[in-house]
PDB file of C-alpha atoms in Angstrom:
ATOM      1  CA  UNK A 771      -8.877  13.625  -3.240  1.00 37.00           C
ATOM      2  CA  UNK A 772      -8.362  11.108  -0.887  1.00 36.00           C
ATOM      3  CA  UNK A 773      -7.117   8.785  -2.825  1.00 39.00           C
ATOM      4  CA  UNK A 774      -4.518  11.183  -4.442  1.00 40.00           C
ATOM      5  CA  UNK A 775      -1.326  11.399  -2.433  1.00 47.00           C
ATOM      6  CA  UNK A 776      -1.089  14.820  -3.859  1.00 41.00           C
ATOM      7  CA  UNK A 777       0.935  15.996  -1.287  1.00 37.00           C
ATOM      8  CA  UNK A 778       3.296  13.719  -1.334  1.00 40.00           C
ATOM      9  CA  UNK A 779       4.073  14.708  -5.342  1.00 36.00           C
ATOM     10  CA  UNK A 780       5.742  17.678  -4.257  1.00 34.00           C
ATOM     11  CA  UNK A 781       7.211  16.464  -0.222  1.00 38.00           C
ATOM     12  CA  UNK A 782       9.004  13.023   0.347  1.00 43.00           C
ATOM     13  CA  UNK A 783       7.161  10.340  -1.654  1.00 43.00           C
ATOM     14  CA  UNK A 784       7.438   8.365   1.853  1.00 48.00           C
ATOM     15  CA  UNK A 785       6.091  10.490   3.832  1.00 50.00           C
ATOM     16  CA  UNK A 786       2.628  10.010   5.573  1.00 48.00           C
ATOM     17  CA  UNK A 787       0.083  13.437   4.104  1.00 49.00           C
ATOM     18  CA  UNK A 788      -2.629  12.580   7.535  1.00 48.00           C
ATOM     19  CA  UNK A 789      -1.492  15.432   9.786  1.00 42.00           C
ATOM     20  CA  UNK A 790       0.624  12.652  11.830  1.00 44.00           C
ATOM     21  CA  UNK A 791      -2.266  12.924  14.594  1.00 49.00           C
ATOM     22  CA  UNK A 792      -1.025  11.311  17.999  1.00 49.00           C
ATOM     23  CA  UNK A 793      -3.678  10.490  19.690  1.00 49.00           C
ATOM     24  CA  UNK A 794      -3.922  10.334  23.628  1.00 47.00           C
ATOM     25  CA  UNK A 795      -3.495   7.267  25.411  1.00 46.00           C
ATOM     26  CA  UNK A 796      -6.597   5.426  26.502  1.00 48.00           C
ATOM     27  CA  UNK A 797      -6.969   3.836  29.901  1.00 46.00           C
ATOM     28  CA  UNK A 798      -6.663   0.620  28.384  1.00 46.00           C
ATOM     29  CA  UNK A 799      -2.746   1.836  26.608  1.00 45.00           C
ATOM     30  CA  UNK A 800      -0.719   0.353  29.135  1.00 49.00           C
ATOM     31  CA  UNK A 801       0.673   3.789  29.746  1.00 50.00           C
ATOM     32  CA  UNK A 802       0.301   4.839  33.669  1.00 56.00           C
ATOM     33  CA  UNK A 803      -1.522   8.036  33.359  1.00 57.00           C
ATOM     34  CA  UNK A 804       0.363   9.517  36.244  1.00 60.00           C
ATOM     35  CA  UNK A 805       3.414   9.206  34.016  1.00 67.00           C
ATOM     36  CA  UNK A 806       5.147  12.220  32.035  1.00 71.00           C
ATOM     37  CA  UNK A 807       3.294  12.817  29.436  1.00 76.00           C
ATOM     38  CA  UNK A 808       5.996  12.036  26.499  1.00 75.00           C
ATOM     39  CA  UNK A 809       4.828  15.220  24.469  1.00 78.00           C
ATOM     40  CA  UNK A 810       5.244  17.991  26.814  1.00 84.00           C
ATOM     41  CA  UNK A 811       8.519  19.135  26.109  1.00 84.00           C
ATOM     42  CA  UNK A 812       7.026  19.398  22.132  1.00 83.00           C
ATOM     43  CA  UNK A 813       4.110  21.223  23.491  1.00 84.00           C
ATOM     44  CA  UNK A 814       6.105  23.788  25.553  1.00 86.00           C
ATOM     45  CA  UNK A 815       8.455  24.281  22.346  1.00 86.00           C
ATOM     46  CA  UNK A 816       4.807  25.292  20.536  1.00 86.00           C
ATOM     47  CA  UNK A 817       5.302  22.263  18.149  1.00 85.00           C
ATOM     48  CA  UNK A 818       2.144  20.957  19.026  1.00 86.00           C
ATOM     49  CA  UNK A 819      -1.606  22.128  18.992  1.00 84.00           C
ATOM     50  CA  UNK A 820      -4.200  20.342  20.936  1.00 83.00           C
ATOM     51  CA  UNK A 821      -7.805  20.008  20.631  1.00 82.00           C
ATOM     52  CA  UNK A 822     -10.500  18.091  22.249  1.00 78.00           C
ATOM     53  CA  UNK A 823      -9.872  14.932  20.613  1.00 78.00           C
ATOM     54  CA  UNK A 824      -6.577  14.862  18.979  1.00 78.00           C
ATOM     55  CA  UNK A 825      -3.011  16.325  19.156  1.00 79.00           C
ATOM     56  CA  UNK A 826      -1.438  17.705  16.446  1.00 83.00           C
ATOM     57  CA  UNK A 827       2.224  18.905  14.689  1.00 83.00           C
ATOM     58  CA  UNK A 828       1.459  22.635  13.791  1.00 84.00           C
ATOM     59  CA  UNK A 829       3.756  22.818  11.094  1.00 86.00           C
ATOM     60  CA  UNK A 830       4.644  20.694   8.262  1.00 86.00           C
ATOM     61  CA  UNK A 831       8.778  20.950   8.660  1.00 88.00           C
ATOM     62  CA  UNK A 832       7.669  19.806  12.099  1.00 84.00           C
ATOM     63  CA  UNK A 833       5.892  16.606  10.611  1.00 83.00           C
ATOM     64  CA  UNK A 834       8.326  15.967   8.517  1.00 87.00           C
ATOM     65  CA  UNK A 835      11.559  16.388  10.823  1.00 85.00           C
ATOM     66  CA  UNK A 836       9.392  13.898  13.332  1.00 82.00           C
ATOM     67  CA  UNK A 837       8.971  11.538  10.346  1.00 85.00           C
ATOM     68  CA  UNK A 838      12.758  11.448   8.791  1.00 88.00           C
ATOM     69  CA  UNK A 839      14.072  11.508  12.600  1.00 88.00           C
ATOM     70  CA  UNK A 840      12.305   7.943  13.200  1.00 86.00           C
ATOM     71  CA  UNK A 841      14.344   4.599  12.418  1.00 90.00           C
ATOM     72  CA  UNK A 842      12.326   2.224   9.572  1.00 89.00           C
ATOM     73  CA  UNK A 843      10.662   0.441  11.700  1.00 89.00           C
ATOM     74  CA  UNK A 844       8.566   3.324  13.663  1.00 88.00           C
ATOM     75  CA  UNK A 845       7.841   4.967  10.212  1.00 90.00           C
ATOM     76  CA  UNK A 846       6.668   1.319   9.074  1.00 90.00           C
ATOM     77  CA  UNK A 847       4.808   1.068  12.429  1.00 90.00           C
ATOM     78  CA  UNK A 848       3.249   4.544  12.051  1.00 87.00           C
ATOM     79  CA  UNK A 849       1.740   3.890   8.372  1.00 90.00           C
ATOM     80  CA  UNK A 850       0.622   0.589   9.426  1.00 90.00           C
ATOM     81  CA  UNK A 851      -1.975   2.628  12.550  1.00 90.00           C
ATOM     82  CA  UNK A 852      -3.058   4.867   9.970  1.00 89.00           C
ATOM     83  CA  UNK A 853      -3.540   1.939   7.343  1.00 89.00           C
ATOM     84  CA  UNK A 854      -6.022   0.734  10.181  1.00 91.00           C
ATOM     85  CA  UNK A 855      -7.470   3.970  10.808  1.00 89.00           C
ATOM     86  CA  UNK A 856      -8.042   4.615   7.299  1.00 88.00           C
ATOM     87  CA  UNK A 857      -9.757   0.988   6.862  1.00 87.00           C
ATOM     88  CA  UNK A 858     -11.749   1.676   9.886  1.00 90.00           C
ATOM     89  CA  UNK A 859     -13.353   5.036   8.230  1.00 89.00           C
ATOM     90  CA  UNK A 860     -13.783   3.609   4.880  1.00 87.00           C
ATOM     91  CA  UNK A 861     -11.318   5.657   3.226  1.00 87.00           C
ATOM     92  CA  UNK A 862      -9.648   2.916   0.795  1.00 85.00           C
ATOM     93  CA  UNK A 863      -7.615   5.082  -1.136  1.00 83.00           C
ATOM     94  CA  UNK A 864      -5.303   6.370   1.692  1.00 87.00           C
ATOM     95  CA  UNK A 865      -5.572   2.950   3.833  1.00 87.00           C
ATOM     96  CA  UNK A 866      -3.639   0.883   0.477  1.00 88.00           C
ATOM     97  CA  UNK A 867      -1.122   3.713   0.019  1.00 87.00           C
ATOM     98  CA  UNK A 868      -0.359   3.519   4.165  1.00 90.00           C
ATOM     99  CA  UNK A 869      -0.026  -0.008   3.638  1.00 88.00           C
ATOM    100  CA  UNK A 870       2.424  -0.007   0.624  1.00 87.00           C
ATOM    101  CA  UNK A 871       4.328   2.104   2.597  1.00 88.00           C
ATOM    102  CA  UNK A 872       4.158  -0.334   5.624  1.00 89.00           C
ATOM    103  CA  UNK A 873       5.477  -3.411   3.823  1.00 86.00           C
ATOM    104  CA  UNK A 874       9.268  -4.057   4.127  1.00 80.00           C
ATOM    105  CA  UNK A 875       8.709  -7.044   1.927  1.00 88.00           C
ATOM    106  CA  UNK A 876       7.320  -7.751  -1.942  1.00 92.00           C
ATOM    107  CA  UNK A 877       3.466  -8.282  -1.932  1.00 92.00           C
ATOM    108  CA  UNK A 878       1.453  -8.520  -4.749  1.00 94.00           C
ATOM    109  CA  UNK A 879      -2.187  -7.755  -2.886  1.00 92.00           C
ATOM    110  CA  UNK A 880      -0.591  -4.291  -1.987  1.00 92.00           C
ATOM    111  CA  UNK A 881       0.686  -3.703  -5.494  1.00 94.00           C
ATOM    112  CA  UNK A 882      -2.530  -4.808  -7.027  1.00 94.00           C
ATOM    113  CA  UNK A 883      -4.222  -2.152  -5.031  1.00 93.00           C
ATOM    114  CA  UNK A 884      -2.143   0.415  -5.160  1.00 93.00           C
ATOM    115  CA  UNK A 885      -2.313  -0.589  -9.098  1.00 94.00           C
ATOM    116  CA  UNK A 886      -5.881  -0.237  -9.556  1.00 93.00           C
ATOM    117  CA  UNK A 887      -5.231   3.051  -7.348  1.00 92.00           C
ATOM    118  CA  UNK A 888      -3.773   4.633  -9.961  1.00 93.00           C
ATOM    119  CA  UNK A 889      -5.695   3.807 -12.699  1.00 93.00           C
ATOM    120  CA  UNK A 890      -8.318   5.261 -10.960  1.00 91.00           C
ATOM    121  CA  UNK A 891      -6.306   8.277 -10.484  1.00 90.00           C
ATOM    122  CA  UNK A 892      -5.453   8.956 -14.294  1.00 91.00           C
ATOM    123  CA  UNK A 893      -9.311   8.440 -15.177  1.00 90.00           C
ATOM    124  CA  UNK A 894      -9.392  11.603 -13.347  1.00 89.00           C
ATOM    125  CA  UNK A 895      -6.444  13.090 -15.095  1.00 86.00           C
ATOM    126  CA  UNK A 896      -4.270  13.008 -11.763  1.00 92.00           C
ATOM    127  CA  UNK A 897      -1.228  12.078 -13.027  1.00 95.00           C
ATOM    128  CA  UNK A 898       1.180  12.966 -11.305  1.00 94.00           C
ATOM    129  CA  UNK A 899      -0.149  11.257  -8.099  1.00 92.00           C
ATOM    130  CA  UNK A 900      -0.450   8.293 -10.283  1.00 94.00           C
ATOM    131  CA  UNK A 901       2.674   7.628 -11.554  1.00 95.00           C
ATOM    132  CA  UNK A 902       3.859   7.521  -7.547  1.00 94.00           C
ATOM    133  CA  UNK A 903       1.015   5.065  -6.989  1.00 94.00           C
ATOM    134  CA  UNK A 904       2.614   2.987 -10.006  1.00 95.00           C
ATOM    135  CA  UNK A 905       5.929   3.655  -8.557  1.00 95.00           C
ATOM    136  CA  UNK A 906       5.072   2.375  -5.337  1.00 93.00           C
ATOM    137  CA  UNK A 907       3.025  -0.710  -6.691  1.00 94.00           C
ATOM    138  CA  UNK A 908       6.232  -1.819  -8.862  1.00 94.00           C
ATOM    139  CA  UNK A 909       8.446  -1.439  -5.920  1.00 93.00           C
ATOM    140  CA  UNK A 910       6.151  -4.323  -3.854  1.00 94.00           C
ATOM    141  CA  UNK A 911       5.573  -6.627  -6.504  1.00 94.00           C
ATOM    142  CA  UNK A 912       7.506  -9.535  -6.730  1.00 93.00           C
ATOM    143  CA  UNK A 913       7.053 -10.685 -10.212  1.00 91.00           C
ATOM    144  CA  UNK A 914      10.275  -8.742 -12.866  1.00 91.00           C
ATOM    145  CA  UNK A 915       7.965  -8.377 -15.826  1.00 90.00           C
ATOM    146  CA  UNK A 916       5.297  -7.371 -13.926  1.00 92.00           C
ATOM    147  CA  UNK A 917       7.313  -4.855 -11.848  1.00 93.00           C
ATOM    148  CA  UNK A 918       8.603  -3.631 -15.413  1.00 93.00           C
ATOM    149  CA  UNK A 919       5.274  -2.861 -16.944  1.00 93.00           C
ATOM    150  CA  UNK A 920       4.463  -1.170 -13.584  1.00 95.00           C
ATOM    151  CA  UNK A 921       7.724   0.995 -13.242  1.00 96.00           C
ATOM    152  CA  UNK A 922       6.596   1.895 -16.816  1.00 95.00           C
ATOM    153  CA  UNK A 923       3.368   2.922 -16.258  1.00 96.00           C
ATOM    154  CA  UNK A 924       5.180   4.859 -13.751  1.00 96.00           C
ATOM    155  CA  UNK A 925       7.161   6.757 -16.254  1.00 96.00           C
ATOM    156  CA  UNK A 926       4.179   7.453 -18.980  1.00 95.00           C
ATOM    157  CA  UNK A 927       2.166   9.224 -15.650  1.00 96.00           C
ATOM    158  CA  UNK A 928       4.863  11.002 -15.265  1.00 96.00           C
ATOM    159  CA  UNK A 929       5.686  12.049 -18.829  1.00 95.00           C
ATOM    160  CA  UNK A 930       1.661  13.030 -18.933  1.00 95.00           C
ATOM    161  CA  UNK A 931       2.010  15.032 -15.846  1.00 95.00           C
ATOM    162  CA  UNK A 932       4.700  17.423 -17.861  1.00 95.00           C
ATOM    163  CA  UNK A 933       7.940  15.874 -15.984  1.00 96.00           C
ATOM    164  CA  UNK A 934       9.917  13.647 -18.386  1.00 94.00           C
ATOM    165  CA  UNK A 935      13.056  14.141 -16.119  1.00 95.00           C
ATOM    166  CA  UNK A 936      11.260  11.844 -13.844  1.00 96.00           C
ATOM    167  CA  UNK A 937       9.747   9.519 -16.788  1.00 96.00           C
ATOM    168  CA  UNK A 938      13.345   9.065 -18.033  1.00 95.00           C
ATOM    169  CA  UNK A 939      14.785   8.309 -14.374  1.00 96.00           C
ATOM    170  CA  UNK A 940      12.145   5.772 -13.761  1.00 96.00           C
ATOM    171  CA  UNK A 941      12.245   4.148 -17.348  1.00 94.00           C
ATOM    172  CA  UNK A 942      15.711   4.128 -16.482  1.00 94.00           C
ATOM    173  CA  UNK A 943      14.900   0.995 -13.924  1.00 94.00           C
ATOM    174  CA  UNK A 944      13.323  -0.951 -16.331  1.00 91.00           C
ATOM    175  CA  UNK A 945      16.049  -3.514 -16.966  1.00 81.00           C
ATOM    176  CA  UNK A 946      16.141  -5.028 -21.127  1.00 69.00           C
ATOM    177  CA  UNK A 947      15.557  -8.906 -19.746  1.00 63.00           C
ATOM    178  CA  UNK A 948      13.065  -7.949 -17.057  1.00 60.00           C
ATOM    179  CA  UNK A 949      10.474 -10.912 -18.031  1.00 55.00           C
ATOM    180  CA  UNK A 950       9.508 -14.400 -16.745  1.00 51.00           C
ATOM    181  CA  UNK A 951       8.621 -16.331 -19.792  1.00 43.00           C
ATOM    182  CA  UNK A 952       6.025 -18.929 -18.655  1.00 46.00           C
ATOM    183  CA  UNK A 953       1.787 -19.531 -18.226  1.00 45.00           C
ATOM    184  CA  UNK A 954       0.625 -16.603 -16.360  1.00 49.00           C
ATOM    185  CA  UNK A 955       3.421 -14.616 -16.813  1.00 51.00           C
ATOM    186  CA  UNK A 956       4.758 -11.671 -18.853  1.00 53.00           C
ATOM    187  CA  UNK A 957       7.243 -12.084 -21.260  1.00 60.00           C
ATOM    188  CA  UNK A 958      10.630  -9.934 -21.344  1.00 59.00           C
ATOM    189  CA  UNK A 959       9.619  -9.124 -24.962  1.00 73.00           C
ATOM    190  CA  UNK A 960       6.419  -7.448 -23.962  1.00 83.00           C
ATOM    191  CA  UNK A 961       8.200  -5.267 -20.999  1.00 88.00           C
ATOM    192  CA  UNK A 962      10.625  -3.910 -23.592  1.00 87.00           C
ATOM    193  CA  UNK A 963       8.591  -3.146 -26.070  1.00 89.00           C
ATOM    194  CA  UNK A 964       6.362  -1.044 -23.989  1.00 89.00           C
ATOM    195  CA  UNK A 965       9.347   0.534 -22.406  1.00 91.00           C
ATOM    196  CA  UNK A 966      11.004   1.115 -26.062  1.00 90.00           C
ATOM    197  CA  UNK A 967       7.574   2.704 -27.018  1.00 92.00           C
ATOM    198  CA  UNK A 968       7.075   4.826 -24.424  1.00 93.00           C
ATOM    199  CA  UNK A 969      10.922   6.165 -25.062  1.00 93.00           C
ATOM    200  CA  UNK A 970      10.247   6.359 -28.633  1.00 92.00           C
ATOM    201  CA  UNK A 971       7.352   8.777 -27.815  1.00 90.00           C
ATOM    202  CA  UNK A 972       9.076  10.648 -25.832  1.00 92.00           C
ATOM    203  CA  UNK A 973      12.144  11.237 -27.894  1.00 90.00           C
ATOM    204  CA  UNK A 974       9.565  12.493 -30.981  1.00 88.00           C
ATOM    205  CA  UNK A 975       7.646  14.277 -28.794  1.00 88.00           C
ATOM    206  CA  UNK A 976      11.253  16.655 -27.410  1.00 89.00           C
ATOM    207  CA  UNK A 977      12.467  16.867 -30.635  1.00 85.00           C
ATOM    208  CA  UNK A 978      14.993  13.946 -30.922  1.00 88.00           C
ATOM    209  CA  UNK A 979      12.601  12.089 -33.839  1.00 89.00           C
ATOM    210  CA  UNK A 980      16.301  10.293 -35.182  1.00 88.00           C
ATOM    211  CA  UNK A 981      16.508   8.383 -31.351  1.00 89.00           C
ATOM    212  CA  UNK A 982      12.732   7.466 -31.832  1.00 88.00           C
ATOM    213  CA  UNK A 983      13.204   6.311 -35.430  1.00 87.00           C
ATOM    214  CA  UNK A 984      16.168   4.120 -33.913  1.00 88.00           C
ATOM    215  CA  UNK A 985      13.411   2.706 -31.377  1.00 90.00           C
ATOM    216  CA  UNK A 986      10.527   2.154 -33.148  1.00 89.00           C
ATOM    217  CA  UNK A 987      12.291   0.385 -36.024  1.00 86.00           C
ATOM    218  CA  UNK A 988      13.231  -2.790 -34.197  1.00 88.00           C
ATOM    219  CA  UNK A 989      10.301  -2.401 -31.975  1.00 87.00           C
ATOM    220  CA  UNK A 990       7.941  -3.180 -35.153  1.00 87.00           C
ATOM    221  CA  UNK A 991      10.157  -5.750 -35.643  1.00 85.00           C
ATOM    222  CA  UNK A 992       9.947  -7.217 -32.836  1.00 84.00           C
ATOM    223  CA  UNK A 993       5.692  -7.205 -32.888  1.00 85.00           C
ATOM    224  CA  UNK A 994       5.615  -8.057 -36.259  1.00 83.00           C
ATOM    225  CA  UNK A 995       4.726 -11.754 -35.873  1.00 81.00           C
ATOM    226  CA  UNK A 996       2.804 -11.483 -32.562  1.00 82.00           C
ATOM    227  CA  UNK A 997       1.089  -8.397 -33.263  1.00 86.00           C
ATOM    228  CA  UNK A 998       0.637  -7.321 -37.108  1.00 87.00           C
ATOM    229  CA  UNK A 999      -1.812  -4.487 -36.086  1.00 87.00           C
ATOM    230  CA  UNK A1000       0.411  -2.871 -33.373  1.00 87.00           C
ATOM    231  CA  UNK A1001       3.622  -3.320 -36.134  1.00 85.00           C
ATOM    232  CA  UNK A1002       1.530  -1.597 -38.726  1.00 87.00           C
ATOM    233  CA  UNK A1003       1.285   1.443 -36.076  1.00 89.00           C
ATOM    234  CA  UNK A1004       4.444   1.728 -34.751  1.00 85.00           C
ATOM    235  CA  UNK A1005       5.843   1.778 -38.463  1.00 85.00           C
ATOM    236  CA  UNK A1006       3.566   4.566 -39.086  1.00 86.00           C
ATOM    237  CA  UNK A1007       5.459   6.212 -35.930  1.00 86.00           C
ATOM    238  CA  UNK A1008       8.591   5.483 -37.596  1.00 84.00           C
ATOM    239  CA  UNK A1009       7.509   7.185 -40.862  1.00 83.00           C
ATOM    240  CA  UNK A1010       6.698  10.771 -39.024  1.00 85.00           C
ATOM    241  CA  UNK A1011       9.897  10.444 -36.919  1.00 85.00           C
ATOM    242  CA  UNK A1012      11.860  10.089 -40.100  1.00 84.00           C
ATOM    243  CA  UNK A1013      10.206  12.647 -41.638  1.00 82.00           C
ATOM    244  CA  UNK A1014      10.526  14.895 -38.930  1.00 83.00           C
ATOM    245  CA  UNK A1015      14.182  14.248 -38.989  1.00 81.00           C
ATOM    246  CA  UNK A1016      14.447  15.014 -42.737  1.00 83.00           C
ATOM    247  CA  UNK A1017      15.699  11.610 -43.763  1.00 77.00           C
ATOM    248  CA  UNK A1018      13.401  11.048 -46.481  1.00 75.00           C
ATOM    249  CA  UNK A1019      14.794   8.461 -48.308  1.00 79.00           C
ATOM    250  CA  UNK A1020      14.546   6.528 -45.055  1.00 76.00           C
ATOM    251  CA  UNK A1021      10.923   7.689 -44.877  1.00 76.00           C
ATOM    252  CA  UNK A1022       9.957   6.288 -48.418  1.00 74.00           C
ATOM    253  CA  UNK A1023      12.143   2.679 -47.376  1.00 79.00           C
ATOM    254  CA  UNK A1024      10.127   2.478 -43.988  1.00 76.00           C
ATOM    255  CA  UNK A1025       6.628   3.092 -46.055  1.00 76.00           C
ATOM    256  CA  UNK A1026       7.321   0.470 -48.434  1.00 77.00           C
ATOM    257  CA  UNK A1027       7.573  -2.025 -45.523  1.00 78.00           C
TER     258      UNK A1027
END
């Protein structure tokens, strides 16, 4: 799908998945036509393939040994042309991720799009894909809690997608005060609880249900006064993990609450 960087789930996360097409220079370029062509000595070494209206790399380690050898600021320069290219041919999906990976510098309209990106992407069970779309949308947005919630979004894709070394390493970047507390803004509170839930999950889920009874406790704590309905859930949680872990006397003093 074109909006799925799927390739780019199991290459460099960075890396552009268009066939890095280099177009010829127009008349208009700047270029003096009489002048060396720059590509020939790639085209003599067979690293290029040419057709009528575009050159190409013919081989993926060649793409991607062109894209690691350029400094920042070509890659940057090189995702911004097919960002346009993309917009030009309607293809959204691949024209936000270009430009996420174009920005040097936080920017929320790129996050947002790259957000809603990958909530498109999970509708249609791509997970994996998603939780680098997430990935990429916390790393431009400026706001902590925001970038928090994102990051774990991130990490819950991932999880889904059957990698929890990855959901753990990326939960791992949520930070415990990540939050602006203020109108419009998310609070700390809600970032770690989300975070706390997710790990909970997790942790019952592989087996571990003591760790997620250790999480889920102060969690319903925690979302007891802002959120009865969500406490009353998470307790249930808490029951199963300590039954699961065989403390039932623990069990009986977490139903009574």
């Amino acid at each position: 799908d074109p909006a799925e960087p799927s390739d780019h789930a199991a290459q460099d996360p960075a890396e552009p998945s268009d066939h890095a097409a280099l177009e010829p220079a127009d008349p208009g370029s700047g270029r003096d036509p009489a002048s060396p062509d720059p590509f020939e000595p790639a085209r003599r070494a067979g690293l290029l393939t040419d057709t009528r209206t575009r050159t190409d790399l013919a081989h993926p380690l060649a793409r991607s040994a062109a894209y690691h050898r350029a400094s920042p600021a070509e890659r940057r320069s090189v995702h911004r042309d097919l960002a346009l290219s993309h917009e030009a041919a309607g293809d959204d999906g691949r024209a936000v991720w270009h430009r996420a990976l174009a920005s040097g510098a936080p920017d929320e309209r790129v996050a947002a799009a790259l957000h809603e990106q990958a909530r498109r992407a999970v509708d249609r069970g791509g997970h994996a894909p998603a939780s680098l779309l997430h990935e990429h949308a916390a790393r431009l947005t400026p706001d902590p809690a925001l970038r928090g919630l994102r990051l774990t979004d991130a990490a819950r894709s991932a999880w889904l997608s059957g990698d929890p070394d990855r959901a753990r390493r990326v939960l791992a970047r949520v930070l415990p005060d990540q939050g602006t507390v203020g109108p419009g803004h998310v609070e700390a509170h809600t970032v770690q609880v989300r975070a706390d839930l997710l790990r909970a999950e997790m942790d019952l889920r592989s087996g571990v249900a003591i760790d997620a009874f250790q999480l889920l406790g102060p969690t319903a704590d925690r979302l007891a006064l802002s959120d009865p309905g969500a406490a009353l859930r998470v307790l249930l949680q808490a029951g199963e993990a300590s039954c699961l872990s065989g403390d039932h006397e623990r069990f009986f003093a977490t139903a009574r609450r």
